[in-house]
């Protein structure tokens, strides 16, 4: 599972305490909220009872139900509010259990009503003319246009359980937690009660230089709630990814793992509608308040307000962003983004505050998580930094004293005063973690999310590898683990032992990693030395980077799966990563490889079912060069998964094997790949991988390129899902993989299914290559024969002039977790044990 679980961690950790029903109240009121103009139901309207401190929301049909304990006619007021409508205060009367509430649209909504009567157009539209001036002046107003600037930045990130009601507080499970409810807070916009469970504060100095482009952030103070047993550094990194900085001047804005088109993007007038609401004079500033919304409410676009200066700069003074309830976005009940800009001494409008508020929820009615990031910017300077060599080293530097700051230091330097509830979050959460029931809940969440049981210096796992099955090994049991940071941050030790009950063989692994930095060996930029010895099986061609073959979910395979390698491998490698995201890996690997199952190393008669050679000695030196500009990661405790972005990833690998170094053959191999995500605005995005490789020298088929096939029923992005294991070999090849997600662009417009939030996916995978005469076993008697069936039918083929092609049409976001693809194989359909069609499924957590 990827670690886009910064929010999910907290949700699962507290899920035993969430209440999903509210019963046994004195008075129950039901009703509907309707649009006053057309009587259409309004979904997800907030209904708040200020006298009782809680409320509810309407469902997708505009209906609501709320029960009130100790109802009093003197305390019967409810505040009813929704984006785009005027807030109303209504009375709940005793005995009136069926209530109809009508809301009137605000100004911007009235404009939308007019649009239905009068065709909207860009031509001769003053609002569009103004936006085009804003677009034309973006290059001057972007902060990156400055030669230098620096500022002080204060950031506060908070997560809290929302919809805290008296009934919720009285649950039996909170018998030992009543003290936390002394820390309840209220949201300013609707008074909803929340219980803070996470808080992080950070103060830093930021420096920017345009040419050559350099950035530096020096963190001077840092403070955060820590959850025992969790990868707190990983949680912080993923929260940072979830709440990426938003620049309204960018054409595309990354938000919640999606790309939204900015309302002032170059192409924005094609997708947005704009309405001038007011011209405002405030002191010396004159600006326009403008409403904007999407032309198609189902597209991945923002809605909200722009405040645009009329001083000739056409700079943005303020922006308020939200998202339509109709877009295809999971786990999100509400979003509000507010950015404000101030005029600085050099007459530039620079961002002064940034606030992102999100209501996360498993369902619309359940308790969920309220998350908020507030950033304050101050003390702008526009001259070259006075600090010598300020840009030297990492782009983000955390001072050793940052986490040691005193209470007085924070009181003096934080830009925004904490509420009493926020101040108590650190102490309250420390106390919660000492309660035994909470420890058990968090321990279960850790095992579910990360697969490890923490024993202190050592942790056992991953639990999903403890059992698997395959036809050759039979039932396979495995047990192992690794050391934790409590053992050492510079040295990591990992091991496991496994046993197959059919082949009656033990498998095992023993490895250690030494970090040359003061940080954990996985933290960027890593500089490590790793050494390992492994006795293990390998499916021909399998090179899984993030998916372990002995995961029990992959035990069920289609077709014939009776060929395997037994490898005994010693490996030593050095990884060196640089701040600019270039890295190199130097390594040496020696493998003693033996065939298993119905696989043989035979020169003459494969049907004899005997080995002319019992094993191969494969001794290789290798170097891997990788360049991934501006790369970020999902940071886990044992792995890092690169996050797709608009920037490409280049990788070049060179291997050399020589008889002079205990190798049975002399050869060299090259492999080059490029990975990139292409964003296509409202049409979604395409993940593209292009790869090419060539082998120089004469080698038998186990050393040729064996394409990564997939015979499980799980869809694998970078595997050929309709290809069989060891079906093809090549010594030179090129491949192209395209996986495009439309993000619900079409499904969102279909009335009967748009509420399901399904997402369309199409893929295409092409592999073209061949085997040169040098490595063709039919022309070289000293090369192993390719595997064949008992009746003489070939099993393994040399890829010919026709490329291997497969494609799929998929539906994603099924029940918010699953993707199902109908995969079609287009070529080599006469090969044995193949089918032109197949259904594959993939699990994925995303927004």
GROMACS .gro file of C-alpha atoms in nm, residues 352-703:
model
  352
  352UNK     CA    1   0.090   3.741   0.303
  353UNK     CA    2  -0.141   3.462   0.417
  354UNK     CA    3  -0.254   3.125   0.286
  355UNK     CA    4  -0.528   2.912   0.441
  356UNK     CA    5  -0.644   2.570   0.322
  357UNK     CA    6  -0.934   2.405   0.508
  358UNK     CA    7  -1.062   2.058   0.419
  359UNK     CA    8  -1.329   1.839   0.573
  360UNK     CA    9  -1.231   1.475   0.518
  361UNK     CA   10  -1.492   1.206   0.571
  362UNK     CA   11  -1.554   0.838   0.506
  363UNK     CA   12  -1.918   0.930   0.436
  364UNK     CA   13  -2.101   1.261   0.424
  365UNK     CA   14  -2.281   1.200   0.755
  366UNK     CA   15  -2.014   1.029   0.964
  367UNK     CA   16  -1.762   1.184   1.193
  368UNK     CA   17  -1.452   1.269   0.997
  369UNK     CA   18  -1.140   1.479   1.009
  370UNK     CA   19  -1.116   1.854   0.972
  371UNK     CA   20  -0.774   1.952   0.837
  372UNK     CA   21  -0.638   2.302   0.809
  373UNK     CA   22  -0.311   2.455   0.701
  374UNK     CA   23  -0.246   2.822   0.774
  375UNK     CA   24   0.068   2.996   0.651
  376UNK     CA   25   0.172   3.351   0.732
  377UNK     CA   26   0.448   3.536   0.541
  378UNK     CA   27   0.625   3.846   0.669
  379UNK     CA   28   0.948   4.049   0.663
  380UNK     CA   29   0.994   4.050   0.286
  381UNK     CA   30   1.334   4.167   0.158
  382UNK     CA   31   1.434   4.205  -0.206
  383UNK     CA   32   1.812   4.234  -0.199
  384UNK     CA   33   2.071   3.953  -0.229
  385UNK     CA   34   2.089   3.753   0.098
  386UNK     CA   35   2.337   3.888   0.349
  387UNK     CA   36   2.413   3.540   0.477
  388UNK     CA   37   2.723   3.402   0.307
  389UNK     CA   38   2.672   3.082   0.108
  390UNK     CA   39   2.307   3.070   0.214
  391UNK     CA   40   2.215   2.850  -0.085
  392UNK     CA   41   2.484   2.593  -0.010
  393UNK     CA   42   2.373   2.244   0.088
  394UNK     CA   43   2.018   2.105   0.096
  395UNK     CA   44   1.728   2.313  -0.031
  396UNK     CA   45   1.562   2.258   0.310
  397UNK     CA   46   1.782   2.279   0.618
  398UNK     CA   47   1.651   2.212   0.968
  399UNK     CA   48   1.862   2.373   1.239
  400UNK     CA   49   1.974   2.143   1.520
  401UNK     CA   50   1.803   2.378   1.766
  402UNK     CA   51   1.472   2.386   1.573
  403UNK     CA   52   1.304   2.114   1.779
  404UNK     CA   53   1.441   2.243   2.109
  405UNK     CA   54   1.271   2.584   2.114
  406UNK     CA   55   1.122   2.694   2.445
  407UNK     CA   56   0.764   2.792   2.516
  408UNK     CA   57   0.872   3.156   2.547
  409UNK     CA   58   1.042   3.139   2.207
  410UNK     CA   59   0.721   3.020   2.042
  411UNK     CA   60   0.512   3.284   2.218
  412UNK     CA   61   0.746   3.552   2.086
  413UNK     CA   62   0.799   3.430   1.729
  414UNK     CA   63   0.480   3.259   1.609
  415UNK     CA   64   0.286   3.490   1.378
  416UNK     CA   65  -0.060   3.377   1.490
  417UNK     CA   66  -0.175   3.325   1.846
  418UNK     CA   67  -0.291   2.973   1.930
  419UNK     CA   68  -0.634   2.916   2.079
  420UNK     CA   69  -0.652   2.752   2.420
  421UNK     CA   70  -0.762   2.430   2.250
  422UNK     CA   71  -0.468   2.437   2.010
  423UNK     CA   72  -0.226   2.500   2.296
  424UNK     CA   73  -0.362   2.196   2.476
  425UNK     CA   74  -0.329   1.963   2.176
  426UNK     CA   75   0.033   1.868   2.245
  427UNK     CA   76  -0.032   1.778   2.610
  428UNK     CA   77  -0.368   1.612   2.545
  429UNK     CA   78  -0.235   1.383   2.273
  430UNK     CA   79   0.063   1.283   2.487
  431UNK     CA   80  -0.183   1.185   2.759
  432UNK     CA   81  -0.408   0.996   2.517
  433UNK     CA   82  -0.118   0.782   2.399
  434UNK     CA   83  -0.059   0.661   2.752
  435UNK     CA   84  -0.409   0.510   2.769
  436UNK     CA   85  -0.399   0.137   2.701
  437UNK     CA   86  -0.706   0.120   2.474
  438UNK     CA   87  -0.556   0.387   2.249
  439UNK     CA   88  -0.225   0.201   2.234
  440UNK     CA   89  -0.409  -0.110   2.115
  441UNK     CA   90  -0.602   0.085   1.851
  442UNK     CA   91  -0.286   0.249   1.717
  443UNK     CA   92  -0.103  -0.082   1.717
  444UNK     CA   93  -0.377  -0.239   1.504
  445UNK     CA   94  -0.371   0.060   1.269
  446UNK     CA   95   0.007   0.027   1.234
  447UNK     CA   96  -0.018  -0.339   1.138
  448UNK     CA   97  -0.298  -0.269   0.887
  449UNK     CA   98  -0.124   0.025   0.722
  450UNK     CA   99   0.241  -0.076   0.737
  451UNK     CA  100   0.232  -0.452   0.800
  452UNK     CA  101   0.475  -0.452   1.094
  453UNK     CA  102   0.450  -0.527   1.464
  454UNK     CA  103   0.690  -0.301   1.654
  455UNK     CA  104   0.877  -0.474   1.937
  456UNK     CA  105   1.110  -0.185   2.015
  457UNK     CA  106   1.454  -0.250   1.866
  458UNK     CA  107   1.309  -0.491   1.612
  459UNK     CA  108   0.979  -0.515   1.424
  460UNK     CA  109   0.821  -0.823   1.269
  461UNK     CA  110   0.673  -0.820   0.921
  462UNK     CA  111   0.549  -0.758   0.664
  463UNK     CA  112   0.254  -0.969   0.774
  464UNK     CA  113   0.119  -1.004   0.417
  465UNK     CA  114   0.427  -1.211   0.325
  466UNK     CA  115   0.389  -1.472   0.598
  467UNK     CA  116   0.186  -1.702   0.374
  468UNK     CA  117   0.177  -1.768   0.000
  469UNK     CA  118   0.126  -2.053  -0.243
  470UNK     CA  119   0.270  -2.150  -0.581
  471UNK     CA  120   0.271  -2.484  -0.765
  472UNK     CA  121   0.645  -2.542  -0.722
  473UNK     CA  122   0.701  -2.444  -0.359
  474UNK     CA  123   0.348  -2.537  -0.254
  475UNK     CA  124   0.241  -2.373   0.071
  476UNK     CA  125   0.514  -2.131   0.170
  477UNK     CA  126   0.552  -1.985   0.518
  478UNK     CA  127   0.781  -1.694   0.589
  479UNK     CA  128   0.885  -1.506   0.901
  480UNK     CA  129   1.117  -1.209   0.938
  481UNK     CA  130   1.159  -0.845   1.020
  482UNK     CA  131   1.403  -0.559   1.055
  483UNK     CA  132   1.562  -0.331   1.309
  484UNK     CA  133   1.407   0.005   1.396
  485UNK     CA  134   1.551   0.351   1.453
  486UNK     CA  135   1.567   0.265   1.822
  487UNK     CA  136   1.834   0.010   1.736
  488UNK     CA  137   2.027   0.252   1.516
  489UNK     CA  138   1.957   0.534   1.270
  490UNK     CA  139   2.277   0.476   1.079
  491UNK     CA  140   2.256   0.099   1.046
  492UNK     CA  141   1.956  -0.109   0.941
  493UNK     CA  142   1.945  -0.488   0.961
  494UNK     CA  143   1.683  -0.699   0.779
  495UNK     CA  144   1.624  -1.074   0.760
  496UNK     CA  145   1.369  -1.346   0.692
  497UNK     CA  146   1.346  -1.722   0.661
  498UNK     CA  147   1.091  -1.912   0.451
  499UNK     CA  148   1.008  -2.274   0.378
  500UNK     CA  149   0.823  -2.436   0.086
  501UNK     CA  150   0.641  -2.756   0.181
  502UNK     CA  151   0.639  -2.899  -0.174
  503UNK     CA  152   0.998  -2.834  -0.284
  504UNK     CA  153   1.109  -2.885   0.079
  505UNK     CA  154   1.364  -2.604   0.054
  506UNK     CA  155   1.452  -2.323   0.292
  507UNK     CA  156   1.484  -1.969   0.159
  508UNK     CA  157   1.635  -1.684   0.351
  509UNK     CA  158   1.766  -1.330   0.337
  510UNK     CA  159   2.019  -1.141   0.545
  511UNK     CA  160   2.110  -0.781   0.471
  512UNK     CA  161   2.236  -0.464   0.625
  513UNK     CA  162   2.244  -0.098   0.519
  514UNK     CA  163   2.486   0.165   0.650
  515UNK     CA  164   2.402   0.535   0.617
  516UNK     CA  165   2.687   0.782   0.569
  517UNK     CA  166   2.459   1.067   0.680
  518UNK     CA  167   2.323   1.148   1.023
  519UNK     CA  168   1.970   1.069   0.903
  520UNK     CA  169   1.779   0.750   0.842
  521UNK     CA  170   1.920   0.566   0.540
  522UNK     CA  171   1.600   0.632   0.341
  523UNK     CA  172   1.587   1.009   0.394
  524UNK     CA  173   1.679   1.218   0.095
  525UNK     CA  174   1.955   1.267  -0.004
  526UNK     CA  175   2.066   0.916   0.091
  527UNK     CA  176   2.427   0.802   0.092
  528UNK     CA  177   2.440   0.435   0.179
  529UNK     CA  178   2.633   0.110   0.154
  530UNK     CA  179   2.420  -0.202   0.138
  531UNK     CA  180   2.531  -0.565   0.157
  532UNK     CA  181   2.309  -0.873   0.143
  533UNK     CA  182   2.294  -1.246   0.081
  534UNK     CA  183   1.974  -1.411  -0.040
  535UNK     CA  184   1.871  -1.768  -0.116
  536UNK     CA  185   1.539  -1.728  -0.294
  537UNK     CA  186   1.317  -1.821  -0.586
  538UNK     CA  187   1.245  -1.593  -0.882
  539UNK     CA  188   0.981  -1.603  -1.150
  540UNK     CA  189   1.151  -1.551  -1.489
  541UNK     CA  190   1.143  -1.183  -1.581
  542UNK     CA  191   1.000  -1.057  -1.255
  543UNK     CA  192   1.166  -0.736  -1.133
  544UNK     CA  193   0.906  -0.602  -0.891
  545UNK     CA  194   1.012  -0.274  -0.736
  546UNK     CA  195   0.727  -0.206  -0.499
  547UNK     CA  196   0.540  -0.536  -0.493
  548UNK     CA  197   0.670  -0.843  -0.314
  549UNK     CA  198   0.612  -1.170  -0.499
  550UNK     CA  199   0.541  -1.358  -0.178
  551UNK     CA  200   0.252  -1.127  -0.096
  552UNK     CA  201  -0.032  -1.373  -0.026
  553UNK     CA  202  -0.266  -1.167  -0.247
  554UNK     CA  203  -0.058  -1.272  -0.549
  555UNK     CA  204  -0.075  -1.645  -0.477
  556UNK     CA  205  -0.360  -1.700  -0.722
  557UNK     CA  206  -0.232  -1.703  -1.077
  558UNK     CA  207  -0.382  -1.786  -1.414
  559UNK     CA  208  -0.246  -2.030  -1.672
  560UNK     CA  209   0.063  -2.247  -1.635
  561UNK     CA  210   0.299  -2.139  -1.361
  562UNK     CA  211   0.555  -2.418  -1.329
  563UNK     CA  212   0.889  -2.252  -1.411
  564UNK     CA  213   1.114  -2.088  -1.159
  565UNK     CA  214   1.475  -1.998  -1.084
  566UNK     CA  215   1.653  -2.083  -0.759
  567UNK     CA  216   1.898  -1.799  -0.694
  568UNK     CA  217   2.173  -1.766  -0.437
  569UNK     CA  218   2.280  -1.402  -0.459
  570UNK     CA  219   2.543  -1.193  -0.290
  571UNK     CA  220   2.513  -0.819  -0.354
  572UNK     CA  221   2.695  -0.507  -0.244
  573UNK     CA  222   2.606  -0.159  -0.367
  574UNK     CA  223   2.667   0.206  -0.290
  575UNK     CA  224   2.396   0.468  -0.343
  576UNK     CA  225   2.481   0.838  -0.356
  577UNK     CA  226   2.204   1.095  -0.400
  578UNK     CA  227   2.265   1.462  -0.464
  579UNK     CA  228   2.060   1.767  -0.379
  580UNK     CA  229   1.972   1.827  -0.744
  581UNK     CA  230   1.807   1.480  -0.749
  582UNK     CA  231   2.079   1.319  -0.954
  583UNK     CA  232   2.198   0.989  -0.808
  584UNK     CA  233   2.424   0.702  -0.894
  585UNK     CA  234   2.442   0.344  -0.773
  586UNK     CA  235   2.760   0.138  -0.801
  587UNK     CA  236   2.731  -0.230  -0.732
  588UNK     CA  237   2.849  -0.586  -0.768
  589UNK     CA  238   2.626  -0.892  -0.773
  590UNK     CA  239   2.711  -1.263  -0.788
  591UNK     CA  240   2.428  -1.510  -0.848
  592UNK     CA  241   2.434  -1.886  -0.859
  593UNK     CA  242   2.122  -1.965  -1.061
  594UNK     CA  243   1.960  -2.308  -1.097
  595UNK     CA  244   1.642  -2.401  -1.286
  596UNK     CA  245   1.334  -2.526  -1.100
  597UNK     CA  246   0.998  -2.683  -1.177
  598UNK     CA  247   0.970  -2.761  -1.550
  599UNK     CA  248   1.260  -2.534  -1.643
  600UNK     CA  249   1.587  -2.684  -1.771
  601UNK     CA  250   1.930  -2.573  -1.887
  602UNK     CA  251   1.970  -2.799  -2.187
  603UNK     CA  252   2.179  -2.770  -2.506
  604UNK     CA  253   2.030  -3.045  -2.724
  605UNK     CA  254   1.704  -3.211  -2.623
  606UNK     CA  255   1.476  -3.008  -2.397
  607UNK     CA  256   1.224  -3.293  -2.385
  608UNK     CA  257   1.479  -3.511  -2.205
  609UNK     CA  258   1.391  -3.312  -1.893
  610UNK     CA  259   1.752  -3.306  -1.778
  611UNK     CA  260   2.003  -3.032  -1.715
  612UNK     CA  261   2.324  -3.029  -1.917
  613UNK     CA  262   2.430  -2.751  -1.678
  614UNK     CA  263   2.308  -2.760  -1.319
  615UNK     CA  264   2.354  -2.390  -1.257
  616UNK     CA  265   2.483  -2.062  -1.400
  617UNK     CA  266   2.743  -1.839  -1.238
  618UNK     CA  267   2.642  -1.476  -1.302
  619UNK     CA  268   2.894  -1.218  -1.184
  620UNK     CA  269   2.808  -0.857  -1.270
  621UNK     CA  270   2.934  -0.509  -1.199
  622UNK     CA  271   2.676  -0.240  -1.259
  623UNK     CA  272   2.620   0.136  -1.245
  624UNK     CA  273   2.280   0.301  -1.239
  625UNK     CA  274   2.241   0.674  -1.313
  626UNK     CA  275   1.916   0.846  -1.224
  627UNK     CA  276   1.801   1.205  -1.265
  628UNK     CA  277   1.461   1.313  -1.133
  629UNK     CA  278   1.440   1.695  -1.118
  630UNK     CA  279   1.215   1.836  -0.844
  631UNK     CA  280   1.122   1.485  -0.732
  632UNK     CA  281   0.924   1.423  -0.416
  633UNK     CA  282   0.835   1.095  -0.247
  634UNK     CA  283   0.577   0.907  -0.051
  635UNK     CA  284   0.809   0.847   0.243
  636UNK     CA  285   0.749   0.519   0.425
  637UNK     CA  286   0.938   0.345   0.701
  638UNK     CA  287   1.099   0.099   0.461
  639UNK     CA  288   1.052   0.246   0.117
  640UNK     CA  289   1.012   0.563  -0.086
  641UNK     CA  290   0.770   0.574  -0.375
  642UNK     CA  291   0.832   0.858  -0.623
  643UNK     CA  292   0.536   1.091  -0.668
  644UNK     CA  293   0.439   1.154  -1.026
  645UNK     CA  294   0.476   1.515  -1.134
  646UNK     CA  295   0.512   1.712  -1.455
  647UNK     CA  296   0.888   1.655  -1.445
  648UNK     CA  297   1.043   1.353  -1.621
  649UNK     CA  298   1.258   1.085  -1.457
  650UNK     CA  299   1.560   0.961  -1.652
  651UNK     CA  300   1.738   0.636  -1.572
  652UNK     CA  301   2.036   0.464  -1.736
  653UNK     CA  302   2.172   0.126  -1.624
  654UNK     CA  303   2.489  -0.043  -1.744
  655UNK     CA  304   2.584  -0.402  -1.653
  656UNK     CA  305   2.900  -0.590  -1.742
  657UNK     CA  306   2.974  -0.958  -1.689
  658UNK     CA  307   3.316  -1.110  -1.751
  659UNK     CA  308   3.464  -1.459  -1.731
  660UNK     CA  309   3.761  -1.294  -1.563
  661UNK     CA  310   3.533  -1.231  -1.262
  662UNK     CA  311   3.376  -1.575  -1.217
  663UNK     CA  312   3.109  -1.527  -1.484
  664UNK     CA  313   3.021  -1.805  -1.729
  665UNK     CA  314   2.982  -1.551  -2.011
  666UNK     CA  315   3.124  -1.222  -2.138
  667UNK     CA  316   2.857  -0.959  -2.207
  668UNK     CA  317   2.742  -0.603  -2.149
  669UNK     CA  318   2.391  -0.461  -2.128
  670UNK     CA  319   2.239  -0.112  -2.147
  671UNK     CA  320   1.893  -0.003  -2.040
  672UNK     CA  321   1.752   0.350  -2.064
  673UNK     CA  322   1.408   0.473  -1.957
  674UNK     CA  323   1.207   0.793  -1.927
  675UNK     CA  324   0.898   0.830  -1.709
  676UNK     CA  325   0.670   1.132  -1.719
  677UNK     CA  326   0.318   1.238  -1.631
  678UNK     CA  327   0.144   1.458  -1.889
  679UNK     CA  328  -0.139   1.673  -1.754
  680UNK     CA  329  -0.418   1.743  -2.002
  681UNK     CA  330  -0.620   1.992  -1.799
  682UNK     CA  331  -0.982   1.878  -1.752
  683UNK     CA  332  -0.916   1.569  -1.966
  684UNK     CA  333  -0.706   1.411  -1.689
  685UNK     CA  334  -0.349   1.291  -1.717
  686UNK     CA  335  -0.132   1.030  -1.887
  687UNK     CA  336   0.149   0.835  -1.723
  688UNK     CA  337   0.400   0.745  -1.992
  689UNK     CA  338   0.703   0.515  -1.971
  690UNK     CA  339   0.942   0.470  -2.261
  691UNK     CA  340   1.225   0.218  -2.231
  692UNK     CA  341   1.492   0.070  -2.456
  693UNK     CA  342   1.765  -0.187  -2.397
  694UNK     CA  343   2.032  -0.391  -2.568
  695UNK     CA  344   2.261  -0.679  -2.474
  696UNK     CA  345   2.610  -0.699  -2.627
  697UNK     CA  346   2.766  -1.049  -2.631
  698UNK     CA  347   2.652  -1.411  -2.648
  699UNK     CA  348   2.435  -1.527  -2.357
  700UNK     CA  349   2.175  -1.804  -2.293
  701UNK     CA  350   1.807  -1.723  -2.252
  702UNK     CA  351   1.816  -1.672  -1.872
  703UNK     CA  352   2.044  -1.371  -1.932
   0.00000   0.00000   0.00000
